[in-house]
Coordinates of C-alpha atoms in Angstrom, one line a residue:
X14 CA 149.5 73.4 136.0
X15 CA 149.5 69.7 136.6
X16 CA 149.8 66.7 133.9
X17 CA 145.5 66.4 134.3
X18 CA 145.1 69.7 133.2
X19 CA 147.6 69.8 130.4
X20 CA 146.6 66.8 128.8
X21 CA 142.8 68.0 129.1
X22 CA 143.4 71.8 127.8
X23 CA 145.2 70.2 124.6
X24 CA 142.7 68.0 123.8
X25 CA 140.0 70.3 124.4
X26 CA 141.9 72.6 122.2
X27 CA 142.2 69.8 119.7
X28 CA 138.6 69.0 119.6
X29 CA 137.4 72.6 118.7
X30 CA 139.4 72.8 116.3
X31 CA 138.7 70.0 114.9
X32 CA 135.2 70.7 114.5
X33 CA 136.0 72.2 111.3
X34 CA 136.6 69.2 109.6
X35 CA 132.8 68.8 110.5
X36 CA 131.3 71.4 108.6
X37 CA 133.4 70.8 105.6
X38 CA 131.4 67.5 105.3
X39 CA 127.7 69.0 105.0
X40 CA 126.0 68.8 101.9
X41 CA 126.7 73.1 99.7
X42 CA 125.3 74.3 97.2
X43 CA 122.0 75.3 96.6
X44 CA 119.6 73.6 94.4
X45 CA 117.7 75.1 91.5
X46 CA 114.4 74.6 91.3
X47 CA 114.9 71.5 89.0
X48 CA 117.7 69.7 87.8
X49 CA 115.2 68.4 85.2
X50 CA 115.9 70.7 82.9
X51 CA 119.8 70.1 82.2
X52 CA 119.2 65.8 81.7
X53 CA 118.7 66.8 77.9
X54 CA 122.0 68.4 78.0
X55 CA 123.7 65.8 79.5
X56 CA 126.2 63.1 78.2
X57 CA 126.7 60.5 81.2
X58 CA 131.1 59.1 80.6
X59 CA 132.0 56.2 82.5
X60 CA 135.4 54.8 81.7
X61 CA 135.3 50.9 82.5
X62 CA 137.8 48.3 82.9
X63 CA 137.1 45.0 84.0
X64 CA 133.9 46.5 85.6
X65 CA 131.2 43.9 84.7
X66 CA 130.4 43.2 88.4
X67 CA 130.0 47.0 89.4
X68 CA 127.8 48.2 85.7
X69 CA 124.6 46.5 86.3
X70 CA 123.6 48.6 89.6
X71 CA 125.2 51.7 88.0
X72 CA 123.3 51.5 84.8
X73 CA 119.7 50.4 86.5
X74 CA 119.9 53.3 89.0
X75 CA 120.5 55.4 85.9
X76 CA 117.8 53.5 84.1
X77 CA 115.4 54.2 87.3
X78 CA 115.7 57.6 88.0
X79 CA 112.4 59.9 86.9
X80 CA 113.8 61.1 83.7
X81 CA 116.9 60.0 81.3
X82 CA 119.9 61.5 80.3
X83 CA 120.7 62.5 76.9
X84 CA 122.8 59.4 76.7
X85 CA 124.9 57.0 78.6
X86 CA 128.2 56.0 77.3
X87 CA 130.6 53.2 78.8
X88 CA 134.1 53.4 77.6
X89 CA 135.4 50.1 77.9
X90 CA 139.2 49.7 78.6
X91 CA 140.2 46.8 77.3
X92 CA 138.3 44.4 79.4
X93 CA 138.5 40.8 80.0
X94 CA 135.5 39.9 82.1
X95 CA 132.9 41.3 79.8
X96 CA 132.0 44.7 80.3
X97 CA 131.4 45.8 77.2
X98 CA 128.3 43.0 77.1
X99 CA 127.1 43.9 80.1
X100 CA 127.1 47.6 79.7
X101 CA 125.1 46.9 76.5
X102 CA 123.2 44.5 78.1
X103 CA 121.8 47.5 80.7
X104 CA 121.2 49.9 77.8
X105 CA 124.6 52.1 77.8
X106 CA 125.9 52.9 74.5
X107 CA 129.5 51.0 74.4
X108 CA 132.6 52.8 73.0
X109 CA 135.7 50.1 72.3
X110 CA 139.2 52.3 73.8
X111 CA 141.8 52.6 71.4
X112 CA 145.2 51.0 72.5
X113 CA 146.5 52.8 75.7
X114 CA 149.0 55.8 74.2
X115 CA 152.7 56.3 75.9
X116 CA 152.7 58.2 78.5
X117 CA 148.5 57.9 79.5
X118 CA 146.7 56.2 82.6
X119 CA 144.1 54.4 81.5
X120 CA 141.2 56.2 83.1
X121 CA 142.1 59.6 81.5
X122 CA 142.7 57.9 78.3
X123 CA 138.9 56.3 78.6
X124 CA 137.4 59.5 79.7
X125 CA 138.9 61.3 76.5
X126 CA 137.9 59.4 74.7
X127 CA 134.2 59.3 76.3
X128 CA 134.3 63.8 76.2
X129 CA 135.7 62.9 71.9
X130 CA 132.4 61.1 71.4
X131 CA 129.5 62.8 74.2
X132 CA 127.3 64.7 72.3
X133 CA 126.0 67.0 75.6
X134 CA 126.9 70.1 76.2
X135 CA 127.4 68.9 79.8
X136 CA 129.5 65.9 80.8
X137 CA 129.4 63.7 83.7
X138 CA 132.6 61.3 84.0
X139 CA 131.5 58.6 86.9
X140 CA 133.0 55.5 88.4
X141 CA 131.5 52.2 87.6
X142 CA 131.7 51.7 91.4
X143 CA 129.0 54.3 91.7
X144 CA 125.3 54.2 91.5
X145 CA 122.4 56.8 92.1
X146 CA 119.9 57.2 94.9
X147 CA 116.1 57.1 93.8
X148 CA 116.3 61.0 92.2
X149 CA 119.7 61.5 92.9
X150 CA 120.6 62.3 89.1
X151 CA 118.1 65.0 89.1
X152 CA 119.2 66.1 92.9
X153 CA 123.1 66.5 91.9
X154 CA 121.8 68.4 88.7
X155 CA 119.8 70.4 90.6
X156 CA 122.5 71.4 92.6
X157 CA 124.9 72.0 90.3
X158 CA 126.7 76.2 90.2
X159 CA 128.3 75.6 87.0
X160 CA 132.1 75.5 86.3
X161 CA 133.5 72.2 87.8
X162 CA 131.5 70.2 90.3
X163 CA 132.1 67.0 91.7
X164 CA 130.2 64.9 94.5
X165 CA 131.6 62.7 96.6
X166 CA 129.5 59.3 97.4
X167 CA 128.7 58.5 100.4
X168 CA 130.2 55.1 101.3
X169 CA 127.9 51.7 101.7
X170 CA 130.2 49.5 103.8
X171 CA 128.4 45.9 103.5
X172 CA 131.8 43.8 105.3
X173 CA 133.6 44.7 108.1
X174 CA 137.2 45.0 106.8
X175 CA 135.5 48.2 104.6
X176 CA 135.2 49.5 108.2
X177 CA 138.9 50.1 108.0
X178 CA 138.3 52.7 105.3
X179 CA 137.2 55.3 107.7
X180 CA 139.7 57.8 107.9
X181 CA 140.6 57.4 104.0
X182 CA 137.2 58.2 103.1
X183 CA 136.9 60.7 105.3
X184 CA 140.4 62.9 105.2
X185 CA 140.2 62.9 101.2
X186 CA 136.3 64.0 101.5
X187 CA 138.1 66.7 104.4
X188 CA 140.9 67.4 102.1
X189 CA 138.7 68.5 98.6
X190 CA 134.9 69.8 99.7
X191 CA 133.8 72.6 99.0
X192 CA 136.6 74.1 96.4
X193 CA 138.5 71.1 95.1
X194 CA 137.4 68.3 93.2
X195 CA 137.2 64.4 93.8
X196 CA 137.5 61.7 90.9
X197 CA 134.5 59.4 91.2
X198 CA 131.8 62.0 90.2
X199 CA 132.5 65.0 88.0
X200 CA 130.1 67.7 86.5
X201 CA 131.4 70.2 83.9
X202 CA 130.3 72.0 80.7
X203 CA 131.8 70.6 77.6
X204 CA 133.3 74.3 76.9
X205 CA 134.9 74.5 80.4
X206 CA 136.3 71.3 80.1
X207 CA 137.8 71.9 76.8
X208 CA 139.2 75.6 78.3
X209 CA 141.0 73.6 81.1
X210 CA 142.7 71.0 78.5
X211 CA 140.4 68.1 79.4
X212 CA 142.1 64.9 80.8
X213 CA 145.2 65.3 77.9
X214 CA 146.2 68.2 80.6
X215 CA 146.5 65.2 82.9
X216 CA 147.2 62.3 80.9
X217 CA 149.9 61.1 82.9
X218 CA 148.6 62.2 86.6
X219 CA 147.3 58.9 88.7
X220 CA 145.3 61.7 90.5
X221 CA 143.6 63.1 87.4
X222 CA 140.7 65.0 89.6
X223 CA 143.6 66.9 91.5
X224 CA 145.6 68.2 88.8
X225 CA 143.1 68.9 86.7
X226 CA 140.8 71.0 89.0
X227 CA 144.3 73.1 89.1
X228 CA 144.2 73.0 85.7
X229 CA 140.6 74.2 85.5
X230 CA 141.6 77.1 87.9
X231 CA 144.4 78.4 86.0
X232 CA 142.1 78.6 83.1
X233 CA 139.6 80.7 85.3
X234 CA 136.9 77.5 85.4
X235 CA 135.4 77.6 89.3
X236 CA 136.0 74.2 91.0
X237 CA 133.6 73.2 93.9
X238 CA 132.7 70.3 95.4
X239 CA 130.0 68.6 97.5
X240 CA 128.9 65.6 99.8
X241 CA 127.0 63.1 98.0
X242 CA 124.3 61.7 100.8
X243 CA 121.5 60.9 99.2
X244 CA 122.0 61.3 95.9
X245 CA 125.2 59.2 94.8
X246 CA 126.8 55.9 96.6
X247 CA 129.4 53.7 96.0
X248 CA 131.3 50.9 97.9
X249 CA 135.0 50.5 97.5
X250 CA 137.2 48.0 97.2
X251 CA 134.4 44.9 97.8
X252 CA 137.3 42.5 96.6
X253 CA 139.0 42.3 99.7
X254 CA 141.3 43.4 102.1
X255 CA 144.6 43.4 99.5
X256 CA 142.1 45.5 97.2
X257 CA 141.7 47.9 99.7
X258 CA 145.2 47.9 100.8
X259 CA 146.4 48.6 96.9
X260 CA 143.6 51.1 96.5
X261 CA 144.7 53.1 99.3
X262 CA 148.4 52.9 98.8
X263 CA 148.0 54.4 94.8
X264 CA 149.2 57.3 94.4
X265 CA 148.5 58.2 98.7
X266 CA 151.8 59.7 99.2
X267 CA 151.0 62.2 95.9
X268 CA 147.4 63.2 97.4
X269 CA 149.1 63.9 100.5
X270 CA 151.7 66.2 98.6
X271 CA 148.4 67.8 96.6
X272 CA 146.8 68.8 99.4
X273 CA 146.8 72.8 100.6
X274 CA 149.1 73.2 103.6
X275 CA 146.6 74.8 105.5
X276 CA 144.0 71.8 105.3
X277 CA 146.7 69.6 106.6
X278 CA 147.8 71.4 109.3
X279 CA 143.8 70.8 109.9
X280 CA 143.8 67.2 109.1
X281 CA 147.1 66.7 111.4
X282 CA 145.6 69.1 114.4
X283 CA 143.1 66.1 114.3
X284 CA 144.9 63.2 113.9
X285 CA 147.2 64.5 117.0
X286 CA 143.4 65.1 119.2
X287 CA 143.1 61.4 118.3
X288 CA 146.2 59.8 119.3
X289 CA 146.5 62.2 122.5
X290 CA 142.9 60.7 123.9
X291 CA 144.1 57.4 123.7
X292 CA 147.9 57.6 124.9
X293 CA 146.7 60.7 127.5
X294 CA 144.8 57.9 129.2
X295 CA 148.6 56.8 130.1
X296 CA 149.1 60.1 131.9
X297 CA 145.7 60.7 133.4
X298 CA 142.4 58.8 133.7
X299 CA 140.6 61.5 132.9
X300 CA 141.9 61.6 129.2
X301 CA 139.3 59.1 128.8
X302 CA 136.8 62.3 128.4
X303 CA 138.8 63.5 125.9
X304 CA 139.2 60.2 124.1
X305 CA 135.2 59.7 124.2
X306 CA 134.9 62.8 122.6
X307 CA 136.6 62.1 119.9
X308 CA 135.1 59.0 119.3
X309 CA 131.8 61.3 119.4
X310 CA 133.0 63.8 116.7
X311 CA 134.5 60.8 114.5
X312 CA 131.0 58.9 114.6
X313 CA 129.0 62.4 114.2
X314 CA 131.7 62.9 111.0
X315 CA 131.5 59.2 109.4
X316 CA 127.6 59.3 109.4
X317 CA 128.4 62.3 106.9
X318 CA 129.8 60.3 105.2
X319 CA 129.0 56.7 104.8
X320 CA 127.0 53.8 106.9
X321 CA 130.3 53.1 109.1
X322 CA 129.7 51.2 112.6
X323 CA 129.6 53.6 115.5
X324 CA 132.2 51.2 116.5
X325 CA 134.5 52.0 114.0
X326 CA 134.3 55.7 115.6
X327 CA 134.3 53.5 119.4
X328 CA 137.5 51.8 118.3
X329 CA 139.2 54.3 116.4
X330 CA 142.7 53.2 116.8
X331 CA 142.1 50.8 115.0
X332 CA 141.4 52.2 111.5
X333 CA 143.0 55.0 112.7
X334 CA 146.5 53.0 112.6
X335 CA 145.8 51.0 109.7
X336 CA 145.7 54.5 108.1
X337 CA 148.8 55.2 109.4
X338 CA 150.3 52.3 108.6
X339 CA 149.0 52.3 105.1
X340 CA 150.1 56.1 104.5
X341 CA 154.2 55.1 105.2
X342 CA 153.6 52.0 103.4
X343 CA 152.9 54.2 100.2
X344 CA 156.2 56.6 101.3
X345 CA 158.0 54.2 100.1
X346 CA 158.2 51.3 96.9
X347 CA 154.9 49.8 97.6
X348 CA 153.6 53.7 96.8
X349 CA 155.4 54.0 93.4
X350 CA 154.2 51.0 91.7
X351 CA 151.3 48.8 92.2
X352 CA 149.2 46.4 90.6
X353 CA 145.8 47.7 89.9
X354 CA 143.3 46.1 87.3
X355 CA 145.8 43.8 85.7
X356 CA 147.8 47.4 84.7
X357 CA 151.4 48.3 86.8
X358 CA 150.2 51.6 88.0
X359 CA 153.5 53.8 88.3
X360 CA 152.4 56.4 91.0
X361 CA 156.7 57.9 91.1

């Protein structure tokens, strides 16, 4: 068998395999005949720090949906650019943290102390970063199968260096739907949450939504998950490219540990499709077919997923080795302590 068809049977091999990434990111679940029913139940948590830029979209796609929710609380944590004001301003109720305890990250802390004070028997913690399609609330509700459930955004990219958030978006959306659970959007009944230990089971985890959905499990709570298009959106790290760098590099090197074996084995099949296309081509021409389709499959995956250029999926070395280069980056000091919110964030 000559180099051609080598080259070719491995990445077609590759590819296939690959394609179950792909159907991990449709929508599951399936929706009750209304999600109506459970907004009376529901206490909305959103712990907030320095988040007065991100509330007002948040809070009026909250205050646009068809119905409300029993209530809407903001936690803020210890702000200085006036969230607290804002979040009152948009009609959330606004509950002042306590001092940050030894040994707590500041979201879990917030979101404690959100679950102390919600008077729902069903609590939704969500990012400030986040905001609701028109009937999204009522959609996610709707879809809801009890236990833990959390829904992952899909991802408005609005400037071009967000582009370069492809393949972080969509290997942690690869690496938690359907039976995991992701941070920005959670769903679970106060009873279950209390059962699994709530966030002071977790009080010291950077990845909170990892360890506690183990937590949950151990307690016999069932974790699933789903893709948010349609419903719930959200645009990361709008600050900038050193935003985005810092975002990524918290506590990567941990998720990467957290992750079942077996879904990276997946995740690595791929990434190995992806860098044989494009240094096959130095082999054989005709690894150019192989590299084209996976440029296919990456821009059939990423519209799953958020409003990314097809020529981020055209071009995928590019993100594809900021990834990489991001992912060793956090291996080693810049992953155990970065600077995130005006807070040293201790990921070691």
């Amino acid at each position: 068998m000559g180099p051609e068809l080598i080259v070719l049977s491995l990445g077609a091999l590759h590819w296939l395999i690959s394609l179950r990434m792909f159907a991990a990111l449709r929508a599951c679940g399936r929706d009750r005949e209304s999600g109506a029913a459970l907004l009376e139940k529901l206490s909305i948590i959103i712990p907030a720090r320095n988040e007065a830029h991100h509330l007002p979209r948040l809070l009026d796609s909250l205050r646009s949906q068809t119905a409300a929710p029993l209530e809407v609380l903001v936690v803020d944590d210890d702000s200085t650019d006036g969230t607290a004001e804002v979040a009152a301003a948009h009609g959330a109720t606004v509950i002042q943290s306590s001092p940050l305890p030894a040994g707590w990250r500041g979201k879990s802390w917030a979101c404690e102390q959100g679950a102390a004070r919600a008077r729902g028997e069903l609590l939704m913690f969500l990012d400030a970063d986040c905001w609701f399609e028109s009937g999204g609330l009522e959609a996610v509700l709707a879809r809801y199968p009890g236990g833990a459930f959390s829904v992952a955004p899909y991802h408005r990219v609005e400037k071009p260096y967000e582009e370069l958030s492809a393949f972080f978006n969509l290997i942690m959306i690869a690496a938690t739907v359907p039976v995991n659970l992701l941070g920005q959007c959670l769903l679970i009944r106060r009873e279950d949450y209390q059962l699994g230990g709530g966030h002071a089971s977790v009080k010291d985890k950077i990845l909170e939504n990892v360890c506690l959905a183990n937590k949950l499990r151990e307690a016999g709570v069932r974790t699933s998950s789903t893709t948010g298009k349609g419903t719930l959106a959200f645009r990361m790290y709008p600050d900038g490219l050193p935003s985005l760098i810092a975002g990524w590099t918290k506590g990567f090197a941990a998720g990467a540990a957290a992750t079942p074996r077996s879904t990276l084995i997946l995740i690595s099949t791929w990434i190995s499709g992806l860098i044989l296309g494009l240094f096959g081509c130095l082999i054989t021409p005709w690894a150019l077919l192989i590299y084209l389709a996976f440029a296919v499959q990456l821009a059939a995956m990423l519209r799953r997923i958020g409003n990314f250029s097809s020529l981020t999926a055209l071009f995928y070395p590019l993100p594809l080795f900021f990834y990489i280069a991001v992912f060793v980056r956090s291996l080693g000091g810049a992953g155990k302590t970065v600077k995130w919110k005006g807070r040293e964030v201790n990921a070691g």
